[in-house]
Amino acid sequence: EADIYQTPRYLVIGTGKKITLECSQTMGHDKMYWYQQDPGMELHLIHYSYGVNSTEKGDLSSESTVSRIRTEHFPLTLESARPSHTSQYLCASSEYTNREQDTQYFGPGTRLTVL
Amino acid sequence: QQPVQSPQAVILREGEDAVINCSSSKALYSVHWYRQKHGEAPVFLMILLKGGEQKGHEKISASFNEKKQQSSLYLTASQLSYSGTYFCGTGGVPGRRALTFGSGTRLQVQP
């Protein structure tokens, strides 16, 4: 069973505030990802990391930034939240093996509302 | 490029069968299937690797046709618990980049 955690689960915040969404995994996975998903809609990759000190932007342009200082931790930061950032943010991790390429395990998500 | 899923939505009665398709315009090395229930995170169902293998999990199975660059998910004798949105994720070069997910197929199983 996957052990990947996200906090907070729900966040309501005012415009202009700086926020950090936390994501941690205890599986020792090298690869971690952040997705943005509006309710009932598709998953958009916004950031991913191959390992410590490795981060890349995904397909969807995002004003957020990420860091990967420790293998197990992949926080996402919004310097100045805006209503357009309102969405669900899903964190995932994976470990590449010969048998299971990049099978991703998802955290429970953070539902962000910016007023 | 994002894979194309069809149909976008399907409504079934308990016990009926359904097929969900996932097609890509790029060469595929792997196809991953996930199910997401309302308000929850996507849950991994199965992975299919290049080679045309077919996999199954209880009454859910899938096939991968690398020539056609598509995968199909088969739900047999559907149960209420099968309701949710099904996403396919396609992988390119092994071990590189992230999966690219389709737009999802909403499946609703009614009593």
mmCIF file of C-alpha atoms in Angstrom, chain B:
data_model
loop_
_atom_site.group_PDB
_atom_site.id
_atom_site.type_symbol
_atom_site.label_atom_id
_atom_site.label_comp_id
_atom_site.label_asym_id
_atom_site.label_seq_id
_atom_site.Cartn_x
_atom_site.Cartn_y
_atom_site.Cartn_z
ATOM 1 C CA GLN B 1 0.609 14.819 -26.638
ATOM 2 C CA GLN B 2 -2.416 13.848 -24.597
ATOM 3 C CA PRO B 3 -3.979 10.426 -25.311
ATOM 4 C CA VAL B 4 -7.605 10.420 -26.410
ATOM 5 C CA GLN B 5 -10.120 8.474 -24.356
ATOM 6 C CA SER B 6 -13.524 7.292 -25.525
ATOM 7 C CA PRO B 7 -16.283 7.384 -24.628
ATOM 8 C CA GLN B 8 -16.282 10.501 -22.459
ATOM 9 C CA ALA B 9 -19.030 9.097 -20.286
ATOM 10 C CA VAL B 10 -21.037 5.910 -19.973
ATOM 11 C CA ILE B 11 -23.969 4.817 -17.824
ATOM 12 C CA LEU B 12 -24.473 1.122 -17.109
ATOM 13 C CA ARG B 13 -26.792 -1.102 -15.165
ATOM 14 C CA GLU B 14 -25.271 -3.529 -12.716
ATOM 15 C CA GLY B 15 -24.094 -6.636 -14.528
ATOM 16 C CA GLU B 16 -23.544 -4.945 -17.895
ATOM 17 C CA ASP B 17 -20.210 -4.763 -19.672
ATOM 18 C CA ALA B 18 -18.260 -1.716 -20.843
ATOM 19 C CA VAL B 19 -15.175 -0.922 -22.881
ATOM 20 C CA ILE B 20 -13.063 2.202 -22.488
ATOM 21 C CA ASN B 21 -10.523 3.055 -25.156
ATOM 22 C CA CYS B 22 -7.307 5.038 -25.012
ATOM 23 C CA SER B 23 -5.466 6.066 -28.180
ATOM 24 C CA SER B 24 -2.212 7.896 -28.756
ATOM 25 C CA SER B 25 -0.616 9.503 -31.796
ATOM 26 C CA LYS B 26 2.838 8.736 -30.380
ATOM 27 C CA ALA B 27 4.660 5.447 -29.909
ATOM 28 C CA LEU B 28 3.808 3.892 -26.577
ATOM 29 C CA TYR B 29 5.960 1.901 -24.188
ATOM 30 C CA SER B 30 3.381 1.544 -21.497
ATOM 31 C CA VAL B 31 -0.231 2.263 -20.664
ATOM 32 C CA HIS B 32 -1.412 2.715 -17.100
ATOM 33 C CA TRP B 33 -5.026 2.646 -15.995
ATOM 34 C CA TYR B 34 -6.333 4.487 -12.949
ATOM 35 C CA ARG B 35 -9.747 4.890 -11.384
ATOM 36 C CA GLN B 36 -10.742 7.961 -9.435
ATOM 37 C CA LYS B 37 -13.832 8.102 -7.282
ATOM 38 C CA HIS B 38 -15.491 11.410 -6.561
ATOM 39 C CA GLY B 39 -13.454 13.476 -4.106
ATOM 40 C CA GLU B 40 -10.666 10.902 -3.904
ATOM 41 C CA ALA B 41 -7.230 10.455 -5.412
ATOM 42 C CA PRO B 42 -6.675 8.275 -8.500
ATOM 43 C CA VAL B 43 -5.965 4.642 -7.675
ATOM 44 C CA PHE B 44 -3.713 2.486 -9.830
ATOM 45 C CA LEU B 45 -5.494 -0.430 -11.555
ATOM 46 C CA MET B 46 -2.970 -1.993 -13.872
ATOM 47 C CA ILE B 47 -0.103 -1.388 -16.253
ATOM 48 C CA LEU B 48 0.426 -2.796 -19.718
ATOM 49 C CA LEU B 49 3.825 -2.833 -21.288
ATOM 50 C CA LYS B 50 4.891 -2.866 -24.907
ATOM 51 C CA GLY B 51 4.314 -6.342 -26.281
ATOM 52 C CA GLY B 52 0.549 -6.576 -26.580
ATOM 53 C CA GLU B 53 -0.019 -8.341 -23.312
ATOM 54 C CA GLN B 54 -3.407 -8.483 -21.702
ATOM 55 C CA LYS B 55 -3.899 -8.183 -17.997
ATOM 56 C CA GLY B 56 -6.764 -8.694 -15.676
ATOM 57 C CA HIS B 57 -7.828 -7.879 -12.186
ATOM 58 C CA GLU B 58 -10.980 -9.687 -11.093
ATOM 59 C CA LYS B 59 -13.541 -8.660 -13.721
ATOM 60 C CA ILE B 60 -11.509 -5.778 -15.101
ATOM 61 C CA SER B 61 -9.021 -6.515 -17.859
ATOM 62 C CA ALA B 62 -7.085 -4.525 -20.423
ATOM 63 C CA SER B 63 -5.261 -4.988 -23.688
ATOM 64 C CA PHE B 64 -2.485 -3.043 -25.376
ATOM 65 C CA ASN B 65 -2.129 -2.955 -29.151
ATOM 66 C CA GLU B 66 1.183 -1.279 -29.854
ATOM 67 C CA LYS B 67 0.666 -1.298 -33.622
ATOM 68 C CA LYS B 68 -2.510 0.717 -33.257
ATOM 69 C CA GLN B 69 -1.016 2.629 -30.324
ATOM 70 C CA GLN B 70 -4.068 2.060 -28.234
ATOM 71 C CA SER B 71 -5.283 0.298 -25.144
ATOM 72 C CA SER B 72 -8.726 -0.856 -24.111
ATOM 73 C CA LEU B 73 -10.091 -1.413 -20.612
ATOM 74 C CA TYR B 74 -12.813 -4.062 -20.299
ATOM 75 C CA LEU B 75 -15.235 -4.061 -17.377
ATOM 76 C CA THR B 76 -17.233 -7.257 -17.182
ATOM 77 C CA ALA B 77 -20.418 -7.709 -15.196
ATOM 78 C CA SER B 78 -20.056 -4.246 -13.724
ATOM 79 C CA GLN B 79 -20.657 -3.592 -10.046
ATOM 80 C CA LEU B 80 -21.751 -0.416 -8.293
ATOM 81 C CA SER B 81 -18.200 -0.068 -6.957
ATOM 82 C CA TYR B 82 -16.898 0.362 -10.510
ATOM 83 C CA SER B 83 -18.389 3.849 -10.716
ATOM 84 C CA GLY B 84 -15.843 6.613 -11.081
ATOM 85 C CA THR B 85 -13.658 8.304 -13.644
ATOM 86 C CA TYR B 86 -11.146 6.134 -15.469
ATOM 87 C CA PHE B 87 -7.918 7.660 -16.709
ATOM 88 C CA CYS B 88 -5.319 6.152 -18.962
ATOM 89 C CA GLY B 89 -1.745 7.348 -18.618
ATOM 90 C CA THR B 90 0.677 6.743 -21.419
ATOM 91 C CA GLY B 91 4.432 6.434 -21.105
ATOM 92 C CA GLY B 92 7.078 7.158 -23.666
ATOM 93 C CA VAL B 93 10.715 6.280 -23.274
ATOM 94 C CA PRO B 94 11.094 3.973 -20.274
ATOM 95 C CA GLY B 95 12.169 5.678 -17.076
ATOM 96 C CA ARG B 96 12.024 9.186 -18.494
ATOM 97 C CA ARG B 97 9.515 11.971 -18.153
ATOM 98 C CA ALA B 98 6.170 11.536 -16.572
ATOM 99 C CA LEU B 99 3.002 9.848 -17.747
ATOM 100 C CA THR B 100 0.609 11.799 -19.925
ATOM 101 C CA PHE B 101 -2.980 11.320 -18.831
ATOM 102 C CA GLY B 102 -6.092 11.276 -20.973
ATOM 103 C CA SER B 103 -9.112 13.437 -20.200
ATOM 104 C CA GLY B 104 -10.930 10.601 -18.449
ATOM 105 C CA THR B 105 -14.065 8.507 -18.939
ATOM 106 C CA ARG B 106 -16.867 8.926 -16.403
ATOM 107 C CA LEU B 107 -18.490 5.600 -15.632
ATOM 108 C CA GLN B 108 -21.688 5.378 -13.648
ATOM 109 C CA VAL B 109 -23.123 2.019 -12.671
ATOM 110 C CA GLN B 110 -26.749 2.090 -11.604
ATOM 111 C CA PRO B 111 -28.662 -0.580 -9.657
#
